[in-house]
Coordinates of C-alpha atoms in Angstrom, one line a residue:
X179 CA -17.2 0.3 20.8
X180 CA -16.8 -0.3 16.9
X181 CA -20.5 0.2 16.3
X182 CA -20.6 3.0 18.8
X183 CA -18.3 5.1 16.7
X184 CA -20.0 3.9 13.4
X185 CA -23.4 5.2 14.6
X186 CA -21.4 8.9 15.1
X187 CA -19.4 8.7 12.1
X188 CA -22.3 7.9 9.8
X189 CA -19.7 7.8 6.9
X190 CA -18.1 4.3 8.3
X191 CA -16.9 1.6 6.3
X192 CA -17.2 4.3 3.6
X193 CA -13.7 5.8 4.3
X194 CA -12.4 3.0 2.6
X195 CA -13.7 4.1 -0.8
X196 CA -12.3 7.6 -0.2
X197 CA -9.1 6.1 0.7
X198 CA -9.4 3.7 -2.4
X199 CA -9.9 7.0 -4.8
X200 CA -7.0 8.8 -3.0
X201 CA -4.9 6.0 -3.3
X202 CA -5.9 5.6 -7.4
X203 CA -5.2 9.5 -8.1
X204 CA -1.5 8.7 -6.2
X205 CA -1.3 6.4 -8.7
X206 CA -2.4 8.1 -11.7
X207 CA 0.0 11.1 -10.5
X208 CA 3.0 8.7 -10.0
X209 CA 2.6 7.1 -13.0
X210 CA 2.6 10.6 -15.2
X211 CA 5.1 11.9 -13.6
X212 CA 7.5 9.4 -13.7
X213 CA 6.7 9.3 -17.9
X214 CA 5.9 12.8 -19.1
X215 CA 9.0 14.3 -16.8
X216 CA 11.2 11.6 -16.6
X217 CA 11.1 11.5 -12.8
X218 CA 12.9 8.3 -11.1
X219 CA 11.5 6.4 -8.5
X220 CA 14.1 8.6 -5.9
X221 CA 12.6 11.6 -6.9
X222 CA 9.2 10.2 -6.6
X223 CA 9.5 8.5 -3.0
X224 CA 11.1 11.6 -2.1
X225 CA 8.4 14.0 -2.4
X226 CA 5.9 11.7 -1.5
X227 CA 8.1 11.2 2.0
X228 CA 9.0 14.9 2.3
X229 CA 4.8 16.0 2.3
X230 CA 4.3 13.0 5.0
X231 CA 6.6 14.1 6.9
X232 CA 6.3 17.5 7.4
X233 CA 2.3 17.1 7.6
X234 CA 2.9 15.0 10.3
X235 CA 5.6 16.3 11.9
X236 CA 3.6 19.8 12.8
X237 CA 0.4 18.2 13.4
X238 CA 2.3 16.3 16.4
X239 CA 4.3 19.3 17.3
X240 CA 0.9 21.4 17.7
X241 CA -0.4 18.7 19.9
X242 CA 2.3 18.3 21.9
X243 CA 3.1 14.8 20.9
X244 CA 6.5 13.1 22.0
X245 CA 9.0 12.1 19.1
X246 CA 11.0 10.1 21.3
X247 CA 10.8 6.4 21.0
X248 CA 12.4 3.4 22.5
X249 CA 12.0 1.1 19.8
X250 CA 14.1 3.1 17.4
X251 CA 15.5 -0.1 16.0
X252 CA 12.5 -1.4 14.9
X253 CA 11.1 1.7 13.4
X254 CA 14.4 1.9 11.2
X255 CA 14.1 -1.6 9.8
X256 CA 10.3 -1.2 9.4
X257 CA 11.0 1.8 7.7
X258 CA 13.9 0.4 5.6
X259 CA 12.1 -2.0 3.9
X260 CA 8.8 0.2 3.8
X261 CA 10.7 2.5 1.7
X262 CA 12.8 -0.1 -0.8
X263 CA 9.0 -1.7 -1.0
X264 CA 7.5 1.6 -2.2
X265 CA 10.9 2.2 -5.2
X266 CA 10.2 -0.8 -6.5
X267 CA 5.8 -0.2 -6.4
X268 CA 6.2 3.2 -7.9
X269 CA 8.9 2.2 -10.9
X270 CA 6.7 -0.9 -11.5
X271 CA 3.3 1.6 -11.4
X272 CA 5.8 3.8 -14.3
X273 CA 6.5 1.2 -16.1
X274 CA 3.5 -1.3 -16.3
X275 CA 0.1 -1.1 -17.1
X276 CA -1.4 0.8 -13.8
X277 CA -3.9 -2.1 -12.8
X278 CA -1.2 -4.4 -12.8
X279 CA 1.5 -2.1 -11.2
X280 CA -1.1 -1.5 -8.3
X281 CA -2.0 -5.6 -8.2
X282 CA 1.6 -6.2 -7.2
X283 CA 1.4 -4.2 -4.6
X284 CA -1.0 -6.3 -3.0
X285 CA 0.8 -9.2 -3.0
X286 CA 2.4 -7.9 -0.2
X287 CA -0.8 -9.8 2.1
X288 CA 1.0 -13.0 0.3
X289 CA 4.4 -12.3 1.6
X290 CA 3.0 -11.3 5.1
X291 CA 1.4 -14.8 5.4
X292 CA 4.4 -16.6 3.9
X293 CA 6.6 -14.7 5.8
X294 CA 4.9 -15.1 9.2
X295 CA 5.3 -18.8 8.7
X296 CA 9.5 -18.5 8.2
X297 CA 10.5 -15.3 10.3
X298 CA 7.8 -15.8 13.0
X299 CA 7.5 -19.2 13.4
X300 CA 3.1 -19.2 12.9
X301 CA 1.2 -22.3 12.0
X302 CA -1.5 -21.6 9.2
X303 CA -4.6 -23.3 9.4
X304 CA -5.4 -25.8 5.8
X305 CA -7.9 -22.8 4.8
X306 CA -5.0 -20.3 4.5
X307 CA -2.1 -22.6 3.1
X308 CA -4.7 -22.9 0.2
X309 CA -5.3 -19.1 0.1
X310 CA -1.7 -18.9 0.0
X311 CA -1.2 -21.3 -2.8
X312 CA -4.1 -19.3 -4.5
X313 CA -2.5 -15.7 -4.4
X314 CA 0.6 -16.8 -5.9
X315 CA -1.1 -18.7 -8.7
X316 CA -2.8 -15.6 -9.2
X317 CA 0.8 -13.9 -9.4
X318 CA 1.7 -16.3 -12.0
X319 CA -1.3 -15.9 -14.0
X320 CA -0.8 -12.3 -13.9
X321 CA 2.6 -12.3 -14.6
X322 CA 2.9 -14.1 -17.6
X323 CA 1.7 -11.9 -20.2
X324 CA 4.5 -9.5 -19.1
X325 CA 7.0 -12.0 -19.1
X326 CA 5.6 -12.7 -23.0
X327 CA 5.4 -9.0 -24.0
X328 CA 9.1 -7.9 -22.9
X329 CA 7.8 -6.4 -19.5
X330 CA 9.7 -9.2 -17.4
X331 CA 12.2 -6.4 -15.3
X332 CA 9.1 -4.2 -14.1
X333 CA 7.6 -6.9 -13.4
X334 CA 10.0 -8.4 -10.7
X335 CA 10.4 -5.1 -9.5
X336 CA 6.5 -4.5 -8.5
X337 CA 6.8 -8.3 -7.2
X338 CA 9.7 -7.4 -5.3
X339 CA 7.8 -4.4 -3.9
X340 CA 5.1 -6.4 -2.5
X341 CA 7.9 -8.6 -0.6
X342 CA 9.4 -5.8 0.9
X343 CA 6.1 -4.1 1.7
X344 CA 4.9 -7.3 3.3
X345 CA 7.9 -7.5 5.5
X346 CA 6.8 -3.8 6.5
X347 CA 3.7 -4.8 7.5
X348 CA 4.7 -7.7 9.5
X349 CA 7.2 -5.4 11.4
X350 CA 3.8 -2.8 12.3
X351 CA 2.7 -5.6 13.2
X352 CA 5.0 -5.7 15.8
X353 CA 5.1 -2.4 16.7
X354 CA 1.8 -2.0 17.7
X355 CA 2.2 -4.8 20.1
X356 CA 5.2 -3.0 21.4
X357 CA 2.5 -0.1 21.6
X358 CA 3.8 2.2 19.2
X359 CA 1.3 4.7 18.0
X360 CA 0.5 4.6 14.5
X361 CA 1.1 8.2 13.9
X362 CA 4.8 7.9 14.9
X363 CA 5.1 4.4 12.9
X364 CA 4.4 6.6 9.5
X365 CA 6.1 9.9 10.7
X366 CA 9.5 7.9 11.2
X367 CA 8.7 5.9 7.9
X368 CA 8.2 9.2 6.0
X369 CA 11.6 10.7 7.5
X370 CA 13.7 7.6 6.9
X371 CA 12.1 7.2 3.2
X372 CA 13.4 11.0 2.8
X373 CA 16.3 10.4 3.9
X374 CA 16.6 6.8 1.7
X375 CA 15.1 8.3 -1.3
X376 CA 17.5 11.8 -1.3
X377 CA 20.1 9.6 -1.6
X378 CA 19.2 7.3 -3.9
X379 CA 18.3 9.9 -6.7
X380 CA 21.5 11.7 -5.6
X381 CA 23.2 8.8 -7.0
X382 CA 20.8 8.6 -10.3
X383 CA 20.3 12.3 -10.9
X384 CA 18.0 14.9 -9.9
X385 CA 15.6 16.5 -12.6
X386 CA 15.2 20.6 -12.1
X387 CA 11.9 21.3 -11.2
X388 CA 9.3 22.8 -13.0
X389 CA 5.9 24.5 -12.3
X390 CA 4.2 21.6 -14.9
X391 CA 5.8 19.1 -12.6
X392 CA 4.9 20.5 -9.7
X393 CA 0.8 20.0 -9.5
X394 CA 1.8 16.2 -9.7
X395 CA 4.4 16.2 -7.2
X396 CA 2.4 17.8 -5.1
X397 CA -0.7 15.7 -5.6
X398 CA 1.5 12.6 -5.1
X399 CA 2.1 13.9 -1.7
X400 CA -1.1 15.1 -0.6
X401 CA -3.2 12.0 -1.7
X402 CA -1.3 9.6 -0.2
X403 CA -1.6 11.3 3.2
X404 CA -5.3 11.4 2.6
X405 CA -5.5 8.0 1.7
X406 CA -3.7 7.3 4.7
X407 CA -5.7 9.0 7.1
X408 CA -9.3 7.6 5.6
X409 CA -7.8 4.3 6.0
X410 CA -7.0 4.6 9.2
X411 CA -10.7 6.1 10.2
X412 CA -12.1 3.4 8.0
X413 CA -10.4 0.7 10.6
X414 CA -11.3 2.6 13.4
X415 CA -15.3 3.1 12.5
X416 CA -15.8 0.5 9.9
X417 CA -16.6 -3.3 10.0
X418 CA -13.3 -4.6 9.5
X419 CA -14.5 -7.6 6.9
X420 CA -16.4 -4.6 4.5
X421 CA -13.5 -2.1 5.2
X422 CA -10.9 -5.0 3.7
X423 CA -13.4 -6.0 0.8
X424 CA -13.6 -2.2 0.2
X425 CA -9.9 -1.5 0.3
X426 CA -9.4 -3.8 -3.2
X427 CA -11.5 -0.9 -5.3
X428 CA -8.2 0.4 -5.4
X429 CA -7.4 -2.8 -8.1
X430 CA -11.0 -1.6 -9.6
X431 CA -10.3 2.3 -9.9
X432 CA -6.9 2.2 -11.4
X433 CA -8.0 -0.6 -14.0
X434 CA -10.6 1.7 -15.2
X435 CA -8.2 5.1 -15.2
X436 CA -5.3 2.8 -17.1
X437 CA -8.0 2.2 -19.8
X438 CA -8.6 5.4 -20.4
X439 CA -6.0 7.7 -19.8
X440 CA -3.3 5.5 -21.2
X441 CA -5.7 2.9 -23.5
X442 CA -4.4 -0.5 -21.5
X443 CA -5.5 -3.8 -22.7
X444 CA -6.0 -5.4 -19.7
X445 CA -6.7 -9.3 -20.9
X446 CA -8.8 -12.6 -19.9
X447 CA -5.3 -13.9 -18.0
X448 CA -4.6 -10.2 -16.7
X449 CA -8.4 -9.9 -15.1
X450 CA -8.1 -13.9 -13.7
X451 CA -4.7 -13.1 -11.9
X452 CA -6.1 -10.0 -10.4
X453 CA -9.1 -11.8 -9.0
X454 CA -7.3 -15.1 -8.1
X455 CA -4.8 -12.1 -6.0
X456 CA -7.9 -10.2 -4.5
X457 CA -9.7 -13.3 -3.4
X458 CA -6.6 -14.6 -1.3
X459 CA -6.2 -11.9 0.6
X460 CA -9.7 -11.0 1.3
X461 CA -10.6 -14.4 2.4
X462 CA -7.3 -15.4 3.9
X463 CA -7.4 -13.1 6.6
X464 CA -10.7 -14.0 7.7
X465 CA -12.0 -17.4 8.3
X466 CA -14.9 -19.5 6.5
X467 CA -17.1 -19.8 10.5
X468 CA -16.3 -15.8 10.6
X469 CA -18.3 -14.7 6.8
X470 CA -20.5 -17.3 7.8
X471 CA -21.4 -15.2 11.3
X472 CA -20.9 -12.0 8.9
X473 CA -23.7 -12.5 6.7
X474 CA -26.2 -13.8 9.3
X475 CA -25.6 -10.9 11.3
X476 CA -26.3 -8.9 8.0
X477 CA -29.3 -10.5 7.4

């Protein structure tokens, strides 16, 4: 079926990159608003949510999709800690050099695994217990320059991100085996992150808009949701191995746009982290016998 759809979607595994750019430019947004307006990571969220949501929300409407869900429940604590996972990303994207902000946000593929062993009871193989062991080094490697150069708060913020982004995915998990559609699984994560995020910069202050802070708000909005759907068309049309390799560009692109929009030194223990972080989760979702079969296929 997956090769079916490749051969009409010519693009393929190729979304991924898209999504990978979209994602960056979200970044690159978040990041200059939060410092040249002096936007909070409420605010942020907020608009972010609110363009989801209502994106969403009339596309389903127009196709006569149902709203109504029986797993309600679930959807709130999925979206709960989706949105407390995507404060803590954004103020750590602020206040970090952007590679690094972004890296910690893939952590959360650690915290799935570790997590899947406590909440959910799964036995991992000795392959991923040393992937496991290897993304975290990678977080310590990463890490400690921060912790060196007065960065140690943003940084535990961004880690704490990918925890709470990695309980996220583990509750998706479960939703699509309940046989939620994954349309309704971001709608209700968009509307709950509103809701979450209003509040929360109700309580730290709102900032007045202004027509220079609205391209970036907007752009915020609008590139997430397109990073979204590529993704999502990327999984669906793509080979899943090259669509995950691909989704780590992300790491790539905002390195490069931190150098030169905001001349980060990114150093030798900054780079090693980040690889030690993208090799564990690229390799521990996939097993050795399955790249071995991936490549001879390929060739």
């Amino acid at each position: 079926m997956q090769n079916h759809l490749s051969k009409k979607d010519p693009l393929g595994s190729g979304w991924m990159i898209i999504a990978a750019l979209a994602f960056t430019l979200m970044n690159i947004w978040v990041k200059e608003a939060g410092n040249r307006f002096e936007l909070g990571s409420g605010e942020l969220v907020f608009w972010r949510m609110s363009f989801a949501a209502l994106v969403l929300g009339m596309l389903a409407k127009a196709q006569g999709k149902t709203f109504f869900t029986p797993h309600w429940r679930a959807h709130l604590s999925r979206s709960v800690s989706g949105t407390l996972g995507m404060f803590c990303i954004f103020y750590a994207v602020v206040h970090l050099p952007l590679a690094t902000g972004v890296t910690l946000s893939y952590t959360s593929s650690i915290f799935l695994a570790l997590l899947s062993i406590i909440v959910l009871r799964e036995k991992l193989s000795g392959y991923k217990q040393i992937m496991l062991v290897l993304g975290f080094a990678g977080v310590v490697v990463l890490l400690r320059p921060s912790v060196g150069g007065g960065q140690e708060w943003p940084a535990l913020v961004g880690l704490l991100g990918g925890f709470f982004a990695g309980w996220a995915y583990m509750q998706v998990r479960e939703l699509s085996l309940m046989g939620e559609p994954g349309w309704r699984v971001v709608f209700y994560l968009s509307l709950v992150g509103m809701a979450m995020s209003a509040l929360w910069a109700t309580a730290t202050g709102w900032h007045s808009l202004s027509w220079q802070a609205a391209p970036y708000l907007f752009g915020i909005g609008a590139s997430a949701l397109v990073a979204q759907l590529c993704l999502t068309r990327a999984y669906k049309v793509g080979d899943k191995l090259t669509v995950a390799a691909l989704s780590y560009l992300t790491v790539v692109f905002s390195t490069f746009a931190g150098m030169w929009l905001w001349g980060d030194s990114i150093g030798w223990q900054e780079m090693l982290g980040m690889g030690m972080i993208i090799a564990s989760g690229m390799l521990s979702g996939v097993h050795p016998q399955q790249w071995l079969h991936y490549f001879k296929t390929k060739h």
